[in-house]
């Protein structure tokens, strides 16, 4: 099935859902609830209004990287027995199942997704947002205490050389997107060379989310984290890489996020220094290498902006946009990669 699920729920998909969700009262309806293109996400509801969430990759993208729904489902199922809050996985499907695409179905977790500062300020009062900003740190700490082998995730990815692999991957992305942005690409390569020279030893192997931030969680009215979402990039690696990315997205300048201010920049949220101290207090981890991981995170995000600039300028996205915003975002992340976060 290649048409958007929201247009119709085919009979075969009805039957598949009914078999996997015996408590449901068919027929089912589906409504798109996410605007992202990495994964397509729908709220599936039965006649009584009870809901579940179905996610699948865009048609034609059945595996790997940001479209790996099987990997996402496996991680959530494994983490369900840990203190890390995740949606309960109910069904997984392959291209051979009625939907015709790899997918998974989870229970619907009620709450708020704080996609930006405006939503955070509107949905939560300052004390609740403060709790959310500290709870998202505590939840990351809980994830990083999980022993991968004990939950069946010991083979989720290579156990060594995470930083080297990230550096190699994103250097390739940047090199492939350098056409038309030579100044930015050259500066990113200079940063990459410095990151390679200064790379710290990797002596820890933990489950790494890969895109961890408050906007990728469901939050209750009281600010408690009810579920962490978007596990498609999960792997094994250095846990401080997750903390570096969380810090990079804590309160970046608006131009870095294409004009959007993130939830952790809204009134009431804990400051970044307090958040880092909270993580260190819970985990007992030293933060001597934190600046390195923060810098690498900013460098990676600058690479995503450069890639977006290349895609839109080349016409691959088949959409007319003002590409100057991607240049501004790339430049902003480069500046952040060159500015020590703990000194700001």
Short mmCIF file of C-alpha atoms in Angstrom, two decimals:
data_model
loop_
_atom_site.label_atom_id
_atom_site.label_comp_id
_atom_site.label_asym_id
_atom_site.label_seq_id
_atom_site.Cartn_x
_atom_site.Cartn_y
_atom_site.Cartn_z
CA UNK A 1 0.00 0.00 0.00
CA UNK A 2 1.61 3.27 -1.08
CA UNK A 3 -1.25 5.74 -0.49
CA UNK A 4 -1.36 7.63 2.83
CA UNK A 5 -3.06 5.49 5.45
CA UNK A 6 -5.30 8.39 6.43
CA UNK A 7 -7.06 8.17 3.06
CA UNK A 8 -8.48 4.75 3.92
CA UNK A 9 -7.86 1.67 6.02
CA UNK A 10 -8.05 -1.27 3.59
CA UNK A 11 -10.00 -4.38 4.67
CA UNK A 12 -6.86 -6.51 4.91
CA UNK A 13 -5.27 -3.96 7.24
CA UNK A 14 -8.50 -3.92 9.30
CA UNK A 15 -8.23 -7.68 9.72
CA UNK A 16 -4.53 -7.51 10.60
CA UNK A 17 -5.14 -4.84 13.24
CA UNK A 18 -8.13 -6.73 14.69
CA UNK A 19 -6.08 -9.92 15.06
CA UNK A 20 -3.26 -8.09 16.83
CA UNK A 21 -5.50 -5.89 18.99
CA UNK A 22 -8.14 -8.27 20.36
CA UNK A 23 -9.52 -5.64 22.75
CA UNK A 24 -10.36 -3.31 19.84
CA UNK A 25 -13.84 -2.63 18.50
CA UNK A 26 -13.46 -2.27 14.70
CA UNK A 27 -13.83 -0.59 12.26
CA UNK A 28 -10.65 1.46 12.46
CA UNK A 29 -9.91 4.98 11.29
CA UNK A 30 -6.47 6.51 10.87
CA UNK A 31 -5.35 10.12 11.15
CA UNK A 32 -1.87 11.49 10.49
CA UNK A 33 -0.44 12.95 13.69
CA UNK A 34 3.09 13.85 12.67
CA UNK A 35 4.42 16.15 10.00
CA UNK A 36 7.82 14.47 9.80
CA UNK A 37 9.12 12.64 6.76
CA UNK A 38 11.60 10.31 8.42
CA UNK A 39 8.67 8.22 9.63
CA UNK A 40 4.95 8.55 8.95
CA UNK A 41 2.91 8.39 12.15
CA UNK A 42 -0.83 7.86 12.54
CA UNK A 43 -3.35 7.62 15.35
CA UNK A 44 -5.45 4.54 14.67
CA UNK A 45 -8.78 4.52 16.51
CA UNK A 46 -11.59 1.99 16.83
CA UNK A 47 -15.34 2.62 17.03
CA UNK A 48 -15.18 3.39 20.77
CA UNK A 49 -12.47 6.01 20.24
CA UNK A 50 -9.70 3.94 21.80
CA UNK A 51 -6.41 4.71 20.09
CA UNK A 52 -3.09 3.22 19.07
CA UNK A 53 -0.15 4.59 17.09
CA UNK A 54 1.04 3.14 13.79
CA UNK A 55 4.39 4.15 12.30
CA UNK A 56 5.90 3.19 8.97
CA UNK A 57 8.68 4.35 6.71
CA UNK A 58 7.88 6.34 3.57
CA UNK A 59 7.06 4.10 0.61
CA UNK A 60 10.20 2.79 -1.07
CA UNK A 61 12.32 3.19 2.09
CA UNK A 62 12.03 -0.10 3.89
CA UNK A 63 15.14 -0.32 6.00
CA UNK A 64 18.16 1.39 7.42
CA UNK A 65 19.02 4.57 9.26
CA UNK A 66 16.20 7.01 9.83
CA UNK A 67 13.59 4.65 8.38
CA UNK A 68 14.29 1.48 10.38
CA UNK A 69 10.96 0.77 12.06
CA UNK A 70 12.00 -2.77 12.95
CA UNK A 71 14.97 -1.46 14.88
CA UNK A 72 12.76 1.07 16.63
CA UNK A 73 10.22 -1.57 17.65
CA UNK A 74 12.93 -3.92 18.88
CA UNK A 75 14.47 -1.23 21.08
CA UNK A 76 11.14 -0.15 22.59
CA UNK A 77 10.15 -3.75 23.31
CA UNK A 78 13.48 -4.44 24.99
CA UNK A 79 13.37 -1.26 27.07
CA UNK A 80 9.80 -1.83 28.26
CA UNK A 81 11.09 -3.79 31.27
CA UNK A 82 13.47 -0.99 32.31
CA UNK A 83 12.85 2.38 34.01
CA UNK A 84 12.96 4.06 30.60
CA UNK A 85 9.36 4.95 29.64
CA UNK A 86 8.50 3.77 26.12
CA UNK A 87 5.25 3.06 24.26
CA UNK A 88 4.21 -0.61 24.50
CA UNK A 89 4.73 -2.38 21.18
CA UNK A 90 1.64 -4.35 20.13
CA UNK A 91 2.30 -5.33 16.50
CA UNK A 92 5.15 -5.33 14.04
CA UNK A 93 4.72 -5.76 10.30
CA UNK A 94 6.94 -6.36 7.30
CA UNK A 95 6.51 -5.58 3.62
CA UNK A 96 4.77 -8.95 3.33
CA UNK A 97 2.00 -7.96 5.74
CA UNK A 98 -1.21 -6.23 4.59
CA UNK A 99 0.07 -2.66 4.92
CA UNK A 100 2.80 -3.51 2.41
CA UNK A 101 5.45 -1.60 4.37
CA UNK A 102 7.50 -2.35 7.48
CA UNK A 103 5.61 -0.86 10.40
CA UNK A 104 4.78 -1.18 14.05
CA UNK A 105 1.76 -0.45 16.25
CA UNK A 106 2.06 0.74 19.84
CA UNK A 107 -0.35 1.75 22.55
CA UNK A 108 -1.29 5.42 22.43
CA UNK A 109 0.36 7.38 25.26
CA UNK A 110 -1.70 10.37 26.30
CA UNK A 111 0.13 13.64 26.91
CA UNK A 112 1.87 16.51 25.16
CA UNK A 113 4.65 16.68 22.60
CA UNK A 114 6.50 19.95 23.25
CA UNK A 115 7.73 20.70 19.77
CA UNK A 116 8.74 24.29 20.47
CA UNK A 117 8.93 26.93 23.17
CA UNK A 118 5.50 28.34 22.33
CA UNK A 119 3.84 24.93 22.77
CA UNK A 120 5.72 24.35 26.01
CA UNK A 121 4.62 27.70 27.44
CA UNK A 122 1.02 27.14 26.38
CA UNK A 123 0.68 23.54 27.58
CA UNK A 124 2.68 23.57 30.83
CA UNK A 125 3.02 26.05 33.64
CA UNK A 126 6.62 26.97 34.58
CA UNK A 127 6.92 24.47 37.48
CA UNK A 128 5.73 21.64 35.23
CA UNK A 129 8.15 22.67 32.49
CA UNK A 130 10.96 22.76 35.01
CA UNK A 131 10.09 19.22 36.01
CA UNK A 132 9.95 18.14 32.35
CA UNK A 133 13.37 19.66 31.64
CA UNK A 134 14.93 17.80 34.58
CA UNK A 135 12.92 14.62 34.01
CA UNK A 136 14.15 14.36 30.42
CA UNK A 137 17.70 14.42 31.80
CA UNK A 138 16.89 11.81 34.45
CA UNK A 139 15.31 9.60 31.80
CA UNK A 140 18.45 9.83 29.67
CA UNK A 141 20.48 8.87 32.72
CA UNK A 142 18.18 5.86 33.22
CA UNK A 143 18.72 4.81 29.61
CA UNK A 144 22.48 5.00 30.05
CA UNK A 145 22.38 2.71 33.09
CA UNK A 146 20.80 -0.07 31.05
CA UNK A 147 23.20 -2.93 30.31
CA UNK A 148 22.57 -3.78 26.63
CA UNK A 149 23.21 -7.51 27.09
CA UNK A 150 20.75 -7.76 29.96
CA UNK A 151 17.84 -6.54 27.81
CA UNK A 152 18.76 -8.41 24.63
CA UNK A 153 20.28 -5.45 22.80
CA UNK A 154 23.91 -6.49 22.99
CA UNK A 155 24.01 -7.01 19.22
CA UNK A 156 22.17 -3.82 18.31
CA UNK A 157 25.31 -2.37 16.75
CA UNK A 158 29.10 -2.48 16.86
CA UNK A 159 30.38 -2.19 20.41
CA UNK A 160 33.42 -0.09 19.57
CA UNK A 161 34.49 2.93 17.54
CA UNK A 162 31.17 4.78 17.71
CA UNK A 163 32.79 8.20 17.45
CA UNK A 164 35.02 7.15 14.56
CA UNK A 165 32.02 5.76 12.71
CA UNK A 166 30.00 8.93 13.29
CA UNK A 167 32.89 11.06 12.11
CA UNK A 168 33.34 8.96 8.97
CA UNK A 169 29.62 8.94 8.17
CA UNK A 170 29.06 12.66 8.54
CA UNK A 171 32.25 13.57 6.71
CA UNK A 172 30.85 11.64 3.76
CA UNK A 173 27.50 13.44 4.06
CA UNK A 174 29.21 16.83 4.17
CA UNK A 175 31.50 16.04 1.24
CA UNK A 176 28.50 14.95 -0.81
CA UNK A 177 26.66 18.18 -0.05
CA UNK A 178 29.57 20.59 -0.52
CA UNK A 179 28.56 21.77 -4.01
CA UNK A 180 27.44 25.39 -3.72
CA UNK A 181 28.52 25.75 -0.10
CA UNK A 182 32.29 25.48 -0.32
CA UNK A 183 32.98 27.86 2.58
CA UNK A 184 30.80 25.94 5.01
CA UNK A 185 32.04 22.55 3.82
CA UNK A 186 35.66 23.63 4.24
CA UNK A 187 35.05 24.84 7.78
CA UNK A 188 33.22 21.63 8.66
CA UNK A 189 36.14 19.60 7.37
CA UNK A 190 38.50 21.69 9.49
CA UNK A 191 36.35 20.95 12.54
CA UNK A 192 36.26 17.26 11.60
CA UNK A 193 40.05 17.12 11.48
CA UNK A 194 40.23 18.68 14.92
CA UNK A 195 37.60 16.26 16.25
CA UNK A 196 39.63 13.38 14.87
CA UNK A 197 42.80 14.63 16.57
CA UNK A 198 41.11 15.20 19.91
CA UNK A 199 38.91 12.09 19.98
CA UNK A 200 38.69 10.71 23.54
CA UNK A 201 38.93 6.99 24.30
CA UNK A 202 35.65 5.06 24.16
CA UNK A 203 35.52 2.70 27.10
CA UNK A 204 31.75 2.56 27.62
CA UNK A 205 29.08 0.85 25.55
CA UNK A 206 25.49 1.78 26.24
CA UNK A 207 22.21 2.11 24.38
CA UNK A 208 22.35 5.46 22.59
CA UNK A 209 19.08 7.03 21.41
CA UNK A 210 20.67 9.11 18.65
CA UNK A 211 18.15 11.99 18.55
CA UNK A 212 17.43 12.71 22.19
CA UNK A 213 15.62 15.90 23.20
CA UNK A 214 12.50 17.01 25.06
CA UNK A 215 10.61 17.37 21.76
CA UNK A 216 10.97 13.62 21.21
CA UNK A 217 9.04 12.69 24.33
CA UNK A 218 5.45 12.65 25.58
CA UNK A 219 4.99 14.77 28.68
CA UNK A 220 2.16 14.77 31.22
CA UNK A 221 0.41 17.86 32.55
CA UNK A 222 2.66 17.66 35.61
CA UNK A 223 5.83 17.61 33.48
CA UNK A 224 6.60 13.92 33.97
CA UNK A 225 8.09 12.13 30.96
CA UNK A 226 5.54 9.47 30.02
CA UNK A 227 7.29 8.04 26.96
CA UNK A 228 10.41 8.61 24.89
CA UNK A 229 9.72 8.48 21.16
CA UNK A 230 11.63 8.26 17.86
CA UNK A 231 14.00 5.34 18.43
CA UNK A 232 14.84 4.68 14.77
CA UNK A 233 18.46 5.85 15.18
CA UNK A 234 19.11 3.80 18.32
CA UNK A 235 22.43 1.96 18.49
CA UNK A 236 25.24 1.06 20.87
CA UNK A 237 27.83 3.67 21.61
CA UNK A 238 29.24 6.34 23.90
CA UNK A 239 26.46 7.70 26.18
CA UNK A 240 27.94 11.20 26.34
CA UNK A 241 27.10 11.50 22.63
CA UNK A 242 23.42 11.58 23.63
CA UNK A 243 24.14 14.16 26.34
CA UNK A 244 26.08 16.29 23.86
CA UNK A 245 23.15 16.30 21.44
CA UNK A 246 20.66 17.05 24.22
CA UNK A 247 22.84 20.00 25.22
CA UNK A 248 23.16 21.21 21.63
CA UNK A 249 19.36 21.32 21.36
CA UNK A 250 18.81 22.82 24.84
CA UNK A 251 18.70 26.50 23.88
CA UNK A 252 20.28 27.11 20.46
CA UNK A 253 19.79 30.44 18.68
CA UNK A 254 16.62 30.61 16.61
CA UNK A 255 18.47 30.72 13.28
CA UNK A 256 20.11 27.39 14.10
CA UNK A 257 16.65 25.78 14.21
CA UNK A 258 15.23 27.60 11.17
CA UNK A 259 13.52 30.17 13.36
CA UNK A 260 12.11 27.75 15.94
CA UNK A 261 12.85 28.06 19.67
CA UNK A 262 12.82 24.70 21.44
CA UNK A 263 10.86 23.74 24.55
CA UNK A 264 13.87 23.85 26.87
CA UNK A 265 14.30 27.56 26.09
CA UNK A 266 10.81 28.42 27.42
CA UNK A 267 10.26 30.13 30.82
CA UNK A 268 10.52 27.67 33.68
CA UNK A 269 12.93 25.20 32.08
CA UNK A 270 16.12 24.41 33.97
CA UNK A 271 19.29 25.96 32.60
CA UNK A 272 21.78 23.81 30.75
CA UNK A 273 24.35 23.95 33.54
CA UNK A 274 21.80 22.59 36.01
CA UNK A 275 20.75 19.90 33.54
CA UNK A 276 24.33 18.71 33.10
CA UNK A 277 24.90 18.67 36.85
CA UNK A 278 21.69 16.66 37.25
CA UNK A 279 22.92 14.03 34.77
CA UNK A 280 26.31 13.80 36.47
CA UNK A 281 24.73 13.47 39.93
CA UNK A 282 22.43 10.64 38.83
CA UNK A 283 24.94 8.66 36.78
CA UNK A 284 28.17 9.44 38.61
CA UNK A 285 29.70 9.97 35.17
CA UNK A 286 32.54 12.41 34.76
CA UNK A 287 31.97 15.18 32.25
CA UNK A 288 35.62 15.80 31.39
CA UNK A 289 34.95 14.90 27.73
CA UNK A 290 31.56 16.57 27.51
CA UNK A 291 32.78 19.56 25.49
CA UNK A 292 34.03 17.18 22.81
CA UNK A 293 30.65 15.47 22.49
CA UNK A 294 28.81 18.80 22.46
CA UNK A 295 31.08 20.03 19.69
CA UNK A 296 30.62 16.88 17.66
CA UNK A 297 26.84 17.15 18.06
CA UNK A 298 26.84 20.72 16.75
CA UNK A 299 29.10 19.67 13.87
CA UNK A 300 26.71 16.84 12.96
CA UNK A 301 23.67 19.13 13.02
CA UNK A 302 25.54 21.62 10.83
CA UNK A 303 26.01 18.70 8.43
CA UNK A 304 22.26 18.06 8.35
CA UNK A 305 21.66 21.71 7.47
CA UNK A 306 24.23 21.48 4.67
CA UNK A 307 22.58 18.32 3.38
CA UNK A 308 19.17 19.99 3.40
CA UNK A 309 20.63 22.99 1.53
CA UNK A 310 22.05 20.65 -1.12
CA UNK A 311 18.82 18.69 -1.52
CA UNK A 312 16.65 21.76 -1.99
CA UNK A 313 19.08 23.52 -4.32
CA UNK A 314 19.44 20.39 -6.45
CA UNK A 315 15.66 20.03 -6.81
CA UNK A 316 15.55 16.59 -5.19
CA UNK A 317 12.90 17.77 -2.73
CA UNK A 318 10.68 19.08 -5.56
CA UNK A 319 9.73 22.07 -3.45
CA UNK A 320 10.49 25.77 -3.76
CA UNK A 321 11.86 27.21 -0.50
CA UNK A 322 14.16 30.02 0.54
CA UNK A 323 17.40 28.08 0.91
CA UNK A 324 19.13 30.98 2.66
CA UNK A 325 17.65 29.68 5.92
CA UNK A 326 19.70 26.49 5.59
CA UNK A 327 22.85 28.54 5.04
CA UNK A 328 22.05 30.57 8.18
CA UNK A 329 21.37 27.38 10.16
CA UNK A 330 24.61 25.77 9.01
CA UNK A 331 26.60 28.89 9.89
CA UNK A 332 24.93 29.06 13.33
CA UNK A 333 25.78 25.44 14.15
CA UNK A 334 29.36 25.98 12.98
CA UNK A 335 29.64 28.90 15.40
CA UNK A 336 28.27 26.73 18.21
CA UNK A 337 30.72 23.95 17.34
CA UNK A 338 33.53 26.47 17.78
CA UNK A 339 32.23 27.93 21.09
CA UNK A 340 32.75 25.95 24.34
CA UNK A 341 29.29 25.42 25.85
CA UNK A 342 30.45 25.45 29.46
CA UNK A 343 32.10 28.81 28.89
CA UNK A 344 28.92 30.46 27.66
#
